[in-house]
Amino acid sequence: MQADAVFSGGGIKGLAFAGAVKAAEEAGYTEWESLGGTSAGAIAAMALAVGYDGDGLKRLFESDFSKIEDIGGPLDVGVLANYFHHGITHGIALTKWIEDVLEQAPDRPDGHAPATFGDLKRTLKVVGSDIVHSRMVVFPDDAAEYLDNDGDPYTPETFPLATAVRISAGYPGFFPPIGLVDAATKTKGALVDGGITSSFPVFLFDDPNPQRPTWAFRLFGGEPPERPPVNPIKGLLWPIDMVKDVIDTAIDALDDFELQTFPDRVIGIPTGTVPTLDFSLSQAQKDFLYSSGYDAAKTFFGAAPKAINRFGKSAL
């Protein structure tokens, strides 16, 4: 069966998506046509858009992500450079990993790895945030808002996949922002994690006359309903804790609204106490995330959901 899919943000916890997609495949949904997401969800959506399946997602999200945390050592002059580039890490390793995912893509137009949105045979949309220009951006739709290296506005077809996903996955303050130049003002933006503006863009493919159901995969901390996430503000680095908690609270409040409004198409996946930015997950944590995603989706599809969208319509 064909379907569209939207994936929420969730940092390092994206392995849960692999379990959920595997369960969706077992329920018959093996052809994903339109895919969208934010942050970790953008990575999952991109991978499915270039031909990976549930098993392929599992291999990707079981990677050694400790290498992505490229902060550098105490004698690394780049550590100071990171600070002035508005990030704790270099961000280079994350970009390289995304490029490697594309390089190994199962779907290869004309025998080459997909590099731009124009190379895709499926629809892909990923969400970012431009905090300098105070707006949400959806790529490739908003590509023309920015200039390419030749000073011309991007087109949706020519915008680089790796850049879009790197923007969406760039947790602010941890990874340095991407500085694309705004086409209207000619000023450099600061493009970061889409979770700031829409961590759960369930609306991306809504249509008054839907052709396919949209299944929305949402990660959330804690265990429903009695164990919400606990993120204390403490120690000398309390400003960092506070900023993270402000962002997470704003994101979760919007996500909760979406979940209550569209419960019949949202697969809620509890991620327990696994931290968003822990890049050295234990095997037990990885097993938990995968099983949590699989079990949540298995239960969801077993209840024969109708995928009613915001127009009150369903393709089922």
PDB file of C-alpha atoms in Angstrom:
ATOM      1  CA  MET A   1       0.000   0.000   0.000  1.00  0.00           C
ATOM      2  CA  GLN A   2       1.035   3.598  -0.612  1.00  0.00           C
ATOM      3  CA  ALA A   3       1.167   6.296   2.055  1.00  0.00           C
ATOM      4  CA  ASP A   4       2.771   9.598   2.972  1.00  0.00           C
ATOM      5  CA  ALA A   5       4.773   9.975   6.169  1.00  0.00           C
ATOM      6  CA  VAL A   6       5.855  12.795   8.465  1.00  0.00           C
ATOM      7  CA  PHE A   7       8.494  12.395  11.166  1.00  0.00           C
ATOM      8  CA  SER A   8       9.009  14.589  14.228  1.00  0.00           C
ATOM      9  CA  GLY A   9      12.230  15.902  15.697  1.00  0.00           C
ATOM     10  CA  GLY A  10      13.989  13.927  18.388  1.00  0.00           C
ATOM     11  CA  GLY A  11      17.744  14.350  18.198  1.00  0.00           C
ATOM     12  CA  ILE A  12      19.699  11.164  18.634  1.00  0.00           C
ATOM     13  CA  LYS A  13      16.522   9.153  19.298  1.00  0.00           C
ATOM     14  CA  GLY A  14      15.710   8.627  15.611  1.00  0.00           C
ATOM     15  CA  LEU A  15      16.395   4.900  15.901  1.00  0.00           C
ATOM     16  CA  ALA A  16      12.827   4.597  17.185  1.00  0.00           C
ATOM     17  CA  PHE A  17      11.637   5.612  13.709  1.00  0.00           C
ATOM     18  CA  ALA A  18      13.306   2.532  12.244  1.00  0.00           C
ATOM     19  CA  GLY A  19      11.265   0.239  14.474  1.00  0.00           C
ATOM     20  CA  ALA A  20       8.064   2.127  13.680  1.00  0.00           C
ATOM     21  CA  VAL A  21       8.676   2.030   9.917  1.00  0.00           C
ATOM     22  CA  LYS A  22       9.366  -1.701  10.141  1.00  0.00           C
ATOM     23  CA  ALA A  23       5.983  -2.224  11.828  1.00  0.00           C
ATOM     24  CA  ALA A  24       4.318  -0.014   9.190  1.00  0.00           C
ATOM     25  CA  GLU A  25       5.848  -2.179   6.476  1.00  0.00           C
ATOM     26  CA  GLU A  26       4.479  -5.283   8.164  1.00  0.00           C
ATOM     27  CA  ALA A  27       1.066  -3.574   8.144  1.00  0.00           C
ATOM     28  CA  GLY A  28       1.367  -3.289   4.350  1.00  0.00           C
ATOM     29  CA  TYR A  29       2.761   0.226   3.888  1.00  0.00           C
ATOM     30  CA  THR A  30       5.828  -0.399   1.755  1.00  0.00           C
ATOM     31  CA  GLU A  31       5.574   2.461  -0.760  1.00  0.00           C
ATOM     32  CA  TRP A  32       6.189   5.937   0.664  1.00  0.00           C
ATOM     33  CA  GLU A  33       5.308   8.661  -1.827  1.00  0.00           C
ATOM     34  CA  SER A  34       5.596  12.001   0.015  1.00  0.00           C
ATOM     35  CA  LEU A  35       7.908  12.281   3.001  1.00  0.00           C
ATOM     36  CA  GLY A  36       8.608  15.091   5.419  1.00  0.00           C
ATOM     37  CA  GLY A  37      10.217  15.758   8.747  1.00  0.00           C
ATOM     38  CA  THR A  38      12.177  17.874  11.145  1.00  0.00           C
ATOM     39  CA  SER A  39      15.617  17.259  12.677  1.00  0.00           C
ATOM     40  CA  ALA A  40      16.018  13.491  13.203  1.00  0.00           C
ATOM     41  CA  GLY A  41      12.746  13.185  11.332  1.00  0.00           C
ATOM     42  CA  ALA A  42      14.272  14.998   8.354  1.00  0.00           C
ATOM     43  CA  ILE A  43      17.055  12.398   8.271  1.00  0.00           C
ATOM     44  CA  ALA A  44      14.521   9.548   8.395  1.00  0.00           C
ATOM     45  CA  ALA A  45      12.380  11.157   5.675  1.00  0.00           C
ATOM     46  CA  MET A  46      15.403  11.783   3.455  1.00  0.00           C
ATOM     47  CA  ALA A  47      16.594   8.198   3.834  1.00  0.00           C
ATOM     48  CA  LEU A  48      13.200   6.773   2.844  1.00  0.00           C
ATOM     49  CA  ALA A  49      12.989   9.252  -0.045  1.00  0.00           C
ATOM     50  CA  VAL A  50      16.252   7.914  -1.524  1.00  0.00           C
ATOM     51  CA  GLY A  51      15.258   4.275  -1.219  1.00  0.00           C
ATOM     52  CA  TYR A  52      16.147   3.026   2.263  1.00  0.00           C
ATOM     53  CA  ASP A  53      13.557   0.837   4.022  1.00  0.00           C
ATOM     54  CA  GLY A  54      12.926   0.021   7.687  1.00  0.00           C
ATOM     55  CA  ASP A  55      15.956  -2.266   7.887  1.00  0.00           C
ATOM     56  CA  GLY A  56      18.081   0.359   6.151  1.00  0.00           C
ATOM     57  CA  LEU A  57      16.951   3.002   8.641  1.00  0.00           C
ATOM     58  CA  LYS A  58      17.948   0.686  11.474  1.00  0.00           C
ATOM     59  CA  ARG A  59      21.470   0.355  10.092  1.00  0.00           C
ATOM     60  CA  LEU A  60      21.782   4.125   9.664  1.00  0.00           C
ATOM     61  CA  PHE A  61      20.556   5.046  13.138  1.00  0.00           C
ATOM     62  CA  GLU A  62      22.729   2.386  14.768  1.00  0.00           C
ATOM     63  CA  SER A  63      25.822   4.231  13.518  1.00  0.00           C
ATOM     64  CA  ASP A  64      28.510   5.359  15.955  1.00  0.00           C
ATOM     65  CA  PHE A  65      27.213   8.889  16.456  1.00  0.00           C
ATOM     66  CA  SER A  66      29.956   9.737  18.938  1.00  0.00           C
ATOM     67  CA  LYS A  67      32.001  10.705  15.878  1.00  0.00           C
ATOM     68  CA  ILE A  68      29.432  13.385  15.010  1.00  0.00           C
ATOM     69  CA  GLU A  69      30.137  15.166  18.283  1.00  0.00           C
ATOM     70  CA  ASP A  70      33.218  16.831  16.778  1.00  0.00           C
ATOM     71  CA  ILE A  71      33.949  19.291  19.570  1.00  0.00           C
ATOM     72  CA  GLY A  72      37.708  18.872  19.421  1.00  0.00           C
ATOM     73  CA  GLY A  73      40.269  18.538  22.205  1.00  0.00           C
ATOM     74  CA  PRO A  74      41.566  21.217  24.596  1.00  0.00           C
ATOM     75  CA  LEU A  75      44.505  21.999  22.311  1.00  0.00           C
ATOM     76  CA  ASP A  76      42.360  22.170  19.175  1.00  0.00           C
ATOM     77  CA  VAL A  77      42.265  25.785  17.995  1.00  0.00           C
ATOM     78  CA  GLY A  78      38.985  24.910  16.316  1.00  0.00           C
ATOM     79  CA  VAL A  79      37.278  24.798  19.699  1.00  0.00           C
ATOM     80  CA  LEU A  80      37.566  28.583  19.930  1.00  0.00           C
ATOM     81  CA  ALA A  81      36.471  28.866  16.294  1.00  0.00           C
ATOM     82  CA  ASN A  82      33.381  26.819  17.139  1.00  0.00           C
ATOM     83  CA  TYR A  83      32.393  29.441  19.678  1.00  0.00           C
ATOM     84  CA  PHE A  84      32.602  32.284  17.179  1.00  0.00           C
ATOM     85  CA  HIS A  85      30.637  30.199  14.676  1.00  0.00           C
ATOM     86  CA  HIS A  86      27.874  29.906  17.283  1.00  0.00           C
ATOM     87  CA  GLY A  87      28.190  26.199  18.028  1.00  0.00           C
ATOM     88  CA  ILE A  88      29.812  23.835  20.483  1.00  0.00           C
ATOM     89  CA  THR A  89      30.840  21.422  17.723  1.00  0.00           C
ATOM     90  CA  HIS A  90      32.413  21.960  14.322  1.00  0.00           C
ATOM     91  CA  GLY A  91      29.343  20.470  12.622  1.00  0.00           C
ATOM     92  CA  ILE A  92      31.552  19.052   9.870  1.00  0.00           C
ATOM     93  CA  ALA A  93      31.088  15.418  10.900  1.00  0.00           C
ATOM     94  CA  LEU A  94      27.297  15.681  10.835  1.00  0.00           C
ATOM     95  CA  THR A  95      27.391  17.110   7.311  1.00  0.00           C
ATOM     96  CA  LYS A  96      29.759  14.335   6.196  1.00  0.00           C
ATOM     97  CA  TRP A  97      27.515  11.647   7.683  1.00  0.00           C
ATOM     98  CA  ILE A  98      24.461  13.002   5.844  1.00  0.00           C
ATOM     99  CA  GLU A  99      26.462  13.088   2.610  1.00  0.00           C
ATOM    100  CA  ASP A 100      27.533   9.469   3.186  1.00  0.00           C
ATOM    101  CA  VAL A 101      23.886   8.431   3.656  1.00  0.00           C
ATOM    102  CA  LEU A 102      23.141   9.951   0.246  1.00  0.00           C
ATOM    103  CA  GLU A 103      26.254   8.441  -1.331  1.00  0.00           C
ATOM    104  CA  GLN A 104      25.066   4.951  -0.313  1.00  0.00           C
ATOM    105  CA  ALA A 105      21.441   5.555  -1.358  1.00  0.00           C
ATOM    106  CA  PRO A 106      19.658   2.540  -2.895  1.00  0.00           C
ATOM    107  CA  ASP A 107      17.937   4.789  -5.481  1.00  0.00           C
ATOM    108  CA  ARG A 108      20.568   6.294  -7.776  1.00  0.00           C
ATOM    109  CA  PRO A 109      19.309   8.414 -10.686  1.00  0.00           C
ATOM    110  CA  ASP A 110      21.462   7.788 -13.764  1.00  0.00           C
ATOM    111  CA  GLY A 111      23.778   5.718 -11.578  1.00  0.00           C
ATOM    112  CA  HIS A 112      24.764   8.663  -9.382  1.00  0.00           C
ATOM    113  CA  ALA A 113      24.015   9.402  -5.754  1.00  0.00           C
ATOM    114  CA  PRO A 114      21.117  11.868  -5.342  1.00  0.00           C
ATOM    115  CA  ALA A 115      22.464  15.335  -4.538  1.00  0.00           C
ATOM    116  CA  THR A 116      19.568  17.762  -5.040  1.00  0.00           C
ATOM    117  CA  PHE A 117      15.799  17.682  -4.634  1.00  0.00           C
ATOM    118  CA  GLY A 118      15.551  17.450  -8.406  1.00  0.00           C
ATOM    119  CA  ASP A 119      17.206  14.021  -8.254  1.00  0.00           C
ATOM    120  CA  LEU A 120      14.367  12.499  -6.217  1.00  0.00           C
ATOM    121  CA  LYS A 121      11.534  10.423  -7.621  1.00  0.00           C
ATOM    122  CA  ARG A 122       9.542  10.971  -4.414  1.00  0.00           C
ATOM    123  CA  THR A 123       8.400  14.191  -2.760  1.00  0.00           C
ATOM    124  CA  LEU A 124      10.536  15.280   0.204  1.00  0.00           C
ATOM    125  CA  LYS A 125      10.019  18.294   2.470  1.00  0.00           C
ATOM    126  CA  VAL A 126      12.194  19.167   5.462  1.00  0.00           C
ATOM    127  CA  VAL A 127      11.666  21.943   7.983  1.00  0.00           C
ATOM    128  CA  GLY A 128      14.265  24.418   9.204  1.00  0.00           C
ATOM    129  CA  SER A 129      14.318  27.735  11.075  1.00  0.00           C
ATOM    130  CA  ASP A 130      16.045  30.961  10.089  1.00  0.00           C
ATOM    131  CA  ILE A 131      16.531  32.668  13.445  1.00  0.00           C
ATOM    132  CA  VAL A 132      18.082  35.812  11.943  1.00  0.00           C
ATOM    133  CA  HIS A 133      15.054  36.407   9.724  1.00  0.00           C
ATOM    134  CA  SER A 134      12.574  34.999  12.279  1.00  0.00           C
ATOM    135  CA  ARG A 135      10.846  32.455  10.087  1.00  0.00           C
ATOM    136  CA  MET A 136      10.180  28.821   9.436  1.00  0.00           C
ATOM    137  CA  VAL A 137      11.577  27.527   6.156  1.00  0.00           C
ATOM    138  CA  VAL A 138      10.453  24.404   4.322  1.00  0.00           C
ATOM    139  CA  PHE A 139      12.840  23.010   1.731  1.00  0.00           C
ATOM    140  CA  PRO A 140      12.648  22.790  -1.199  1.00  0.00           C
ATOM    141  CA  ASP A 141       9.554  25.054  -1.250  1.00  0.00           C
ATOM    142  CA  ASP A 142      11.431  28.071   0.161  1.00  0.00           C
ATOM    143  CA  ALA A 143      14.659  27.549  -1.781  1.00  0.00           C
ATOM    144  CA  ALA A 144      14.218  30.791  -3.739  1.00  0.00           C
ATOM    145  CA  GLU A 145      14.435  32.747  -0.459  1.00  0.00           C
ATOM    146  CA  TYR A 146      18.221  32.162  -0.564  1.00  0.00           C
ATOM    147  CA  LEU A 147      21.101  32.745  -2.966  1.00  0.00           C
ATOM    148  CA  ASP A 148      23.430  30.078  -4.322  1.00  0.00           C
ATOM    149  CA  ASN A 149      27.209  30.434  -4.642  1.00  0.00           C
ATOM    150  CA  ASP A 150      26.785  32.379  -7.896  1.00  0.00           C
ATOM    151  CA  GLY A 151      24.500  34.929  -6.261  1.00  0.00           C
ATOM    152  CA  ASP A 152      21.352  33.623  -7.951  1.00  0.00           C
ATOM    153  CA  PRO A 153      18.232  32.423  -6.112  1.00  0.00           C
ATOM    154  CA  TYR A 154      18.098  28.673  -5.660  1.00  0.00           C
ATOM    155  CA  THR A 155      15.326  26.768  -7.379  1.00  0.00           C
ATOM    156  CA  PRO A 156      13.542  23.895  -5.615  1.00  0.00           C
ATOM    157  CA  GLU A 157      15.169  21.450  -8.043  1.00  0.00           C
ATOM    158  CA  THR A 158      18.730  22.697  -7.476  1.00  0.00           C
ATOM    159  CA  PHE A 159      18.725  23.012  -3.693  1.00  0.00           C
ATOM    160  CA  PRO A 160      21.186  20.499  -2.132  1.00  0.00           C
ATOM    161  CA  LEU A 161      19.625  17.672  -0.110  1.00  0.00           C
ATOM    162  CA  ALA A 162      22.532  17.498   2.352  1.00  0.00           C
ATOM    163  CA  THR A 163      22.298  21.235   3.083  1.00  0.00           C
ATOM    164  CA  ALA A 164      18.555  21.079   3.747  1.00  0.00           C
ATOM    165  CA  VAL A 165      18.821  18.106   6.086  1.00  0.00           C
ATOM    166  CA  ARG A 166      21.901  19.517   7.835  1.00  0.00           C
ATOM    167  CA  ILE A 167      19.903  22.696   8.519  1.00  0.00           C
ATOM    168  CA  SER A 168      16.939  20.775   9.880  1.00  0.00           C
ATOM    169  CA  ALA A 169      19.125  18.580  12.107  1.00  0.00           C
ATOM    170  CA  GLY A 170      21.293  21.456  13.412  1.00  0.00           C
ATOM    171  CA  TYR A 171      20.329  21.756  17.073  1.00  0.00           C
ATOM    172  CA  PRO A 172      20.935  25.461  17.875  1.00  0.00           C
ATOM    173  CA  GLY A 173      23.960  26.206  20.012  1.00  0.00           C
ATOM    174  CA  PHE A 174      25.280  22.670  19.589  1.00  0.00           C
ATOM    175  CA  PHE A 175      25.835  22.611  15.827  1.00  0.00           C
ATOM    176  CA  PRO A 176      26.778  25.885  14.112  1.00  0.00           C
ATOM    177  CA  PRO A 177      24.023  27.363  11.931  1.00  0.00           C
ATOM    178  CA  ILE A 178      24.185  27.362   8.140  1.00  0.00           C
ATOM    179  CA  GLY A 179      24.643  30.909   6.853  1.00  0.00           C
ATOM    180  CA  LEU A 180      22.699  31.131   3.613  1.00  0.00           C
ATOM    181  CA  VAL A 181      22.244  34.618   2.158  1.00  0.00           C
ATOM    182  CA  ASP A 182      18.686  35.938   2.059  1.00  0.00           C
ATOM    183  CA  ALA A 183      17.669  36.847  -1.491  1.00  0.00           C
ATOM    184  CA  ALA A 184      15.596  39.884  -0.490  1.00  0.00           C
ATOM    185  CA  THR A 185      17.832  41.587   2.065  1.00  0.00           C
ATOM    186  CA  LYS A 186      21.216  40.202   0.931  1.00  0.00           C
ATOM    187  CA  THR A 187      21.989  39.477   4.593  1.00  0.00           C
ATOM    188  CA  LYS A 188      23.279  36.184   5.873  1.00  0.00           C
ATOM    189  CA  GLY A 189      20.764  34.104   7.791  1.00  0.00           C
ATOM    190  CA  ALA A 190      21.357  31.563  10.538  1.00  0.00           C
ATOM    191  CA  LEU A 191      19.519  28.393   9.595  1.00  0.00           C
ATOM    192  CA  VAL A 192      19.093  25.833  12.355  1.00  0.00           C
ATOM    193  CA  ASP A 193      16.910  23.001  13.637  1.00  0.00           C
ATOM    194  CA  GLY A 194      13.354  23.101  12.359  1.00  0.00           C
ATOM    195  CA  GLY A 195      12.167  22.025  15.788  1.00  0.00           C
ATOM    196  CA  ILE A 196      12.187  25.658  16.896  1.00  0.00           C
ATOM    197  CA  THR A 197       9.300  26.460  14.570  1.00  0.00           C
ATOM    198  CA  SER A 198       7.689  23.086  13.850  1.00  0.00           C
ATOM    199  CA  SER A 199       9.065  19.933  15.392  1.00  0.00           C
ATOM    200  CA  PHE A 200       6.101  17.910  14.196  1.00  0.00           C
ATOM    201  CA  PRO A 201       4.987  19.199  10.761  1.00  0.00           C
ATOM    202  CA  VAL A 202       2.045  16.836  10.452  1.00  0.00           C
ATOM    203  CA  PHE A 203       0.306  19.343   8.149  1.00  0.00           C
ATOM    204  CA  LEU A 204       2.816  19.135   5.280  1.00  0.00           C
ATOM    205  CA  PHE A 205       0.764  16.964   2.927  1.00  0.00           C
ATOM    206  CA  ASP A 206      -2.799  17.722   4.005  1.00  0.00           C
ATOM    207  CA  ASP A 207      -5.247  18.070   1.142  1.00  0.00           C
ATOM    208  CA  PRO A 208      -9.032  18.485   0.963  1.00  0.00           C
ATOM    209  CA  ASN A 209      -9.065  15.433  -1.337  1.00  0.00           C
ATOM    210  CA  PRO A 210      -6.270  13.159  -0.078  1.00  0.00           C
ATOM    211  CA  GLN A 211      -4.993  10.488  -2.423  1.00  0.00           C
ATOM    212  CA  ARG A 212      -3.144   8.578   0.288  1.00  0.00           C
ATOM    213  CA  PRO A 213      -3.175   8.424   4.074  1.00  0.00           C
ATOM    214  CA  THR A 214      -0.543  10.421   5.942  1.00  0.00           C
ATOM    215  CA  TRP A 215       0.959   8.620   8.918  1.00  0.00           C
ATOM    216  CA  ALA A 216       2.754  10.869  11.399  1.00  0.00           C
ATOM    217  CA  PHE A 217       5.521   9.429  13.597  1.00  0.00           C
ATOM    218  CA  ARG A 218       6.109  11.433  16.769  1.00  0.00           C
ATOM    219  CA  LEU A 219       8.841  10.902  19.386  1.00  0.00           C
ATOM    220  CA  PHE A 220       8.217  12.152  22.919  1.00  0.00           C
ATOM    221  CA  GLY A 221      10.142  11.925  26.180  1.00  0.00           C
ATOM    222  CA  GLY A 222       8.846  10.026  29.177  1.00  0.00           C
ATOM    223  CA  GLU A 223       6.262   7.287  29.282  1.00  0.00           C
ATOM    224  CA  PRO A 224       2.562   8.037  28.905  1.00  0.00           C
ATOM    225  CA  PRO A 225       0.639   9.134  30.763  1.00  0.00           C
ATOM    226  CA  GLU A 226       2.130   9.264  34.244  1.00  0.00           C
ATOM    227  CA  ARG A 227       5.821   9.909  33.570  1.00  0.00           C
ATOM    228  CA  PRO A 228       6.566  13.214  31.834  1.00  0.00           C
ATOM    229  CA  PRO A 229      10.176  14.089  30.996  1.00  0.00           C
ATOM    230  CA  VAL A 230      12.254  15.675  33.746  1.00  0.00           C
ATOM    231  CA  ASN A 231      14.948  18.179  32.718  1.00  0.00           C
ATOM    232  CA  PRO A 232      16.345  19.966  35.799  1.00  0.00           C
ATOM    233  CA  ILE A 233      18.125  23.326  35.603  1.00  0.00           C
ATOM    234  CA  LYS A 234      21.216  23.130  37.756  1.00  0.00           C
ATOM    235  CA  GLY A 235      24.951  23.712  38.143  1.00  0.00           C
ATOM    236  CA  LEU A 236      27.253  26.347  36.703  1.00  0.00           C
ATOM    237  CA  LEU A 237      25.961  25.670  33.184  1.00  0.00           C
ATOM    238  CA  TRP A 238      22.366  26.417  34.147  1.00  0.00           C
ATOM    239  CA  PRO A 239      21.945  28.931  31.257  1.00  0.00           C
ATOM    240  CA  ILE A 240      22.470  26.106  28.764  1.00  0.00           C
ATOM    241  CA  ASP A 241      19.980  23.897  30.628  1.00  0.00           C
ATOM    242  CA  MET A 242      17.473  26.733  30.691  1.00  0.00           C
ATOM    243  CA  VAL A 243      17.742  27.477  26.948  1.00  0.00           C
ATOM    244  CA  LYS A 244      17.356  23.792  26.113  1.00  0.00           C
ATOM    245  CA  ASP A 245      14.341  23.500  28.396  1.00  0.00           C
ATOM    246  CA  VAL A 246      12.708  26.605  26.900  1.00  0.00           C
ATOM    247  CA  ILE A 247      13.099  25.177  23.390  1.00  0.00           C
ATOM    248  CA  ASP A 248      11.920  21.690  24.390  1.00  0.00           C
ATOM    249  CA  THR A 249       8.906  23.073  26.279  1.00  0.00           C
ATOM    250  CA  ALA A 250       7.795  25.190  23.312  1.00  0.00           C
ATOM    251  CA  ILE A 251       8.228  22.253  20.961  1.00  0.00           C
ATOM    252  CA  ASP A 252       6.404  19.782  23.211  1.00  0.00           C
ATOM    253  CA  ALA A 253       3.486  22.161  23.794  1.00  0.00           C
ATOM    254  CA  LEU A 254       2.858  22.438  20.036  1.00  0.00           C
ATOM    255  CA  ASP A 255       3.353  18.697  19.574  1.00  0.00           C
ATOM    256  CA  ASP A 256       0.816  17.926  22.306  1.00  0.00           C
ATOM    257  CA  PHE A 257      -1.729  20.122  20.537  1.00  0.00           C
ATOM    258  CA  GLU A 258      -1.157  18.328  17.246  1.00  0.00           C
ATOM    259  CA  LEU A 259      -1.393  14.930  18.940  1.00  0.00           C
ATOM    260  CA  GLN A 260      -4.739  15.769  20.522  1.00  0.00           C
ATOM    261  CA  THR A 261      -6.084  17.224  17.272  1.00  0.00           C
ATOM    262  CA  PHE A 262      -5.018  14.388  14.977  1.00  0.00           C
ATOM    263  CA  PRO A 263      -4.865  11.261  17.159  1.00  0.00           C
ATOM    264  CA  ASP A 264      -6.087   8.928  14.428  1.00  0.00           C
ATOM    265  CA  ARG A 265      -2.988   9.375  12.269  1.00  0.00           C
ATOM    266  CA  VAL A 266      -0.251   9.981  14.859  1.00  0.00           C
ATOM    267  CA  ILE A 267       1.967   7.153  16.081  1.00  0.00           C
ATOM    268  CA  GLY A 268       3.196   8.373  19.472  1.00  0.00           C
ATOM    269  CA  ILE A 269       6.529   6.757  20.367  1.00  0.00           C
ATOM    270  CA  PRO A 270       7.745   7.106  23.970  1.00  0.00           C
ATOM    271  CA  THR A 271      11.510   7.477  24.283  1.00  0.00           C
ATOM    272  CA  GLY A 272      11.774   7.191  28.077  1.00  0.00           C
ATOM    273  CA  THR A 273      14.726   8.980  29.604  1.00  0.00           C
ATOM    274  CA  VAL A 274      17.052   8.812  26.578  1.00  0.00           C
ATOM    275  CA  PRO A 275      18.619  12.304  26.222  1.00  0.00           C
ATOM    276  CA  THR A 276      18.181  14.214  22.967  1.00  0.00           C
ATOM    277  CA  LEU A 277      21.897  14.941  22.549  1.00  0.00           C
ATOM    278  CA  ASP A 278      23.548  11.825  23.982  1.00  0.00           C
ATOM    279  CA  PHE A 279      25.725  10.708  21.087  1.00  0.00           C
ATOM    280  CA  SER A 280      27.093   7.655  22.911  1.00  0.00           C
ATOM    281  CA  LEU A 281      23.991   5.530  23.403  1.00  0.00           C
ATOM    282  CA  SER A 282      24.426   2.148  25.050  1.00  0.00           C
ATOM    283  CA  GLN A 283      23.236  -0.979  23.277  1.00  0.00           C
ATOM    284  CA  ALA A 284      20.430  -1.258  25.826  1.00  0.00           C
ATOM    285  CA  GLN A 285      19.251   2.271  24.954  1.00  0.00           C
ATOM    286  CA  LYS A 286      19.391   1.474  21.237  1.00  0.00           C
ATOM    287  CA  ASP A 287      17.395  -1.731  21.758  1.00  0.00           C
ATOM    288  CA  PHE A 288      14.829   0.185  23.819  1.00  0.00           C
ATOM    289  CA  LEU A 289      14.343   2.885  21.177  1.00  0.00           C
ATOM    290  CA  TYR A 290      13.914   0.410  18.336  1.00  0.00           C
ATOM    291  CA  SER A 291      11.501  -1.760  20.316  1.00  0.00           C
ATOM    292  CA  SER A 292       9.533   1.269  21.496  1.00  0.00           C
ATOM    293  CA  GLY A 293       9.026   2.431  17.911  1.00  0.00           C
ATOM    294  CA  TYR A 294       8.112  -1.033  16.691  1.00  0.00           C
ATOM    295  CA  ASP A 295       5.673  -1.752  19.520  1.00  0.00           C
ATOM    296  CA  ALA A 296       3.971   1.649  19.267  1.00  0.00           C
ATOM    297  CA  ALA A 297       3.417   1.335  15.525  1.00  0.00           C
ATOM    298  CA  LYS A 298       2.354  -2.298  15.769  1.00  0.00           C
ATOM    299  CA  THR A 299      -0.339  -1.372  18.287  1.00  0.00           C
ATOM    300  CA  PHE A 300      -1.368   1.683  16.259  1.00  0.00           C
ATOM    301  CA  PHE A 301      -1.886  -0.099  12.958  1.00  0.00           C
ATOM    302  CA  GLY A 302      -3.539  -3.012  14.714  1.00  0.00           C
ATOM    303  CA  ALA A 303      -6.344  -0.634  15.760  1.00  0.00           C
ATOM    304  CA  ALA A 304      -7.278   0.101  12.099  1.00  0.00           C
ATOM    305  CA  PRO A 305      -6.719   3.913  12.170  1.00  0.00           C
ATOM    306  CA  LYS A 306      -8.457   6.105   9.580  1.00  0.00           C
ATOM    307  CA  ALA A 307      -5.827   8.846   9.020  1.00  0.00           C
ATOM    308  CA  ILE A 308      -8.310  11.725   9.135  1.00  0.00           C
ATOM    309  CA  ASN A 309      -6.545  14.978   8.241  1.00  0.00           C
ATOM    310  CA  ARG A 310      -7.169  18.602   9.251  1.00  0.00           C
ATOM    311  CA  PHE A 311      -9.819  18.917   6.534  1.00  0.00           C
ATOM    312  CA  GLY A 312     -11.725  16.049   8.142  1.00  0.00           C
ATOM    313  CA  LYS A 313     -10.919  13.829   5.163  1.00  0.00           C
ATOM    314  CA  SER A 314      -9.358  10.391   4.834  1.00  0.00           C
ATOM    315  CA  ALA A 315      -8.090   8.422   1.846  1.00  0.00           C
ATOM    316  CA  LEU A 316      -8.977   5.116   3.509  1.00  0.00           C
TER     317      LEU A 316
END
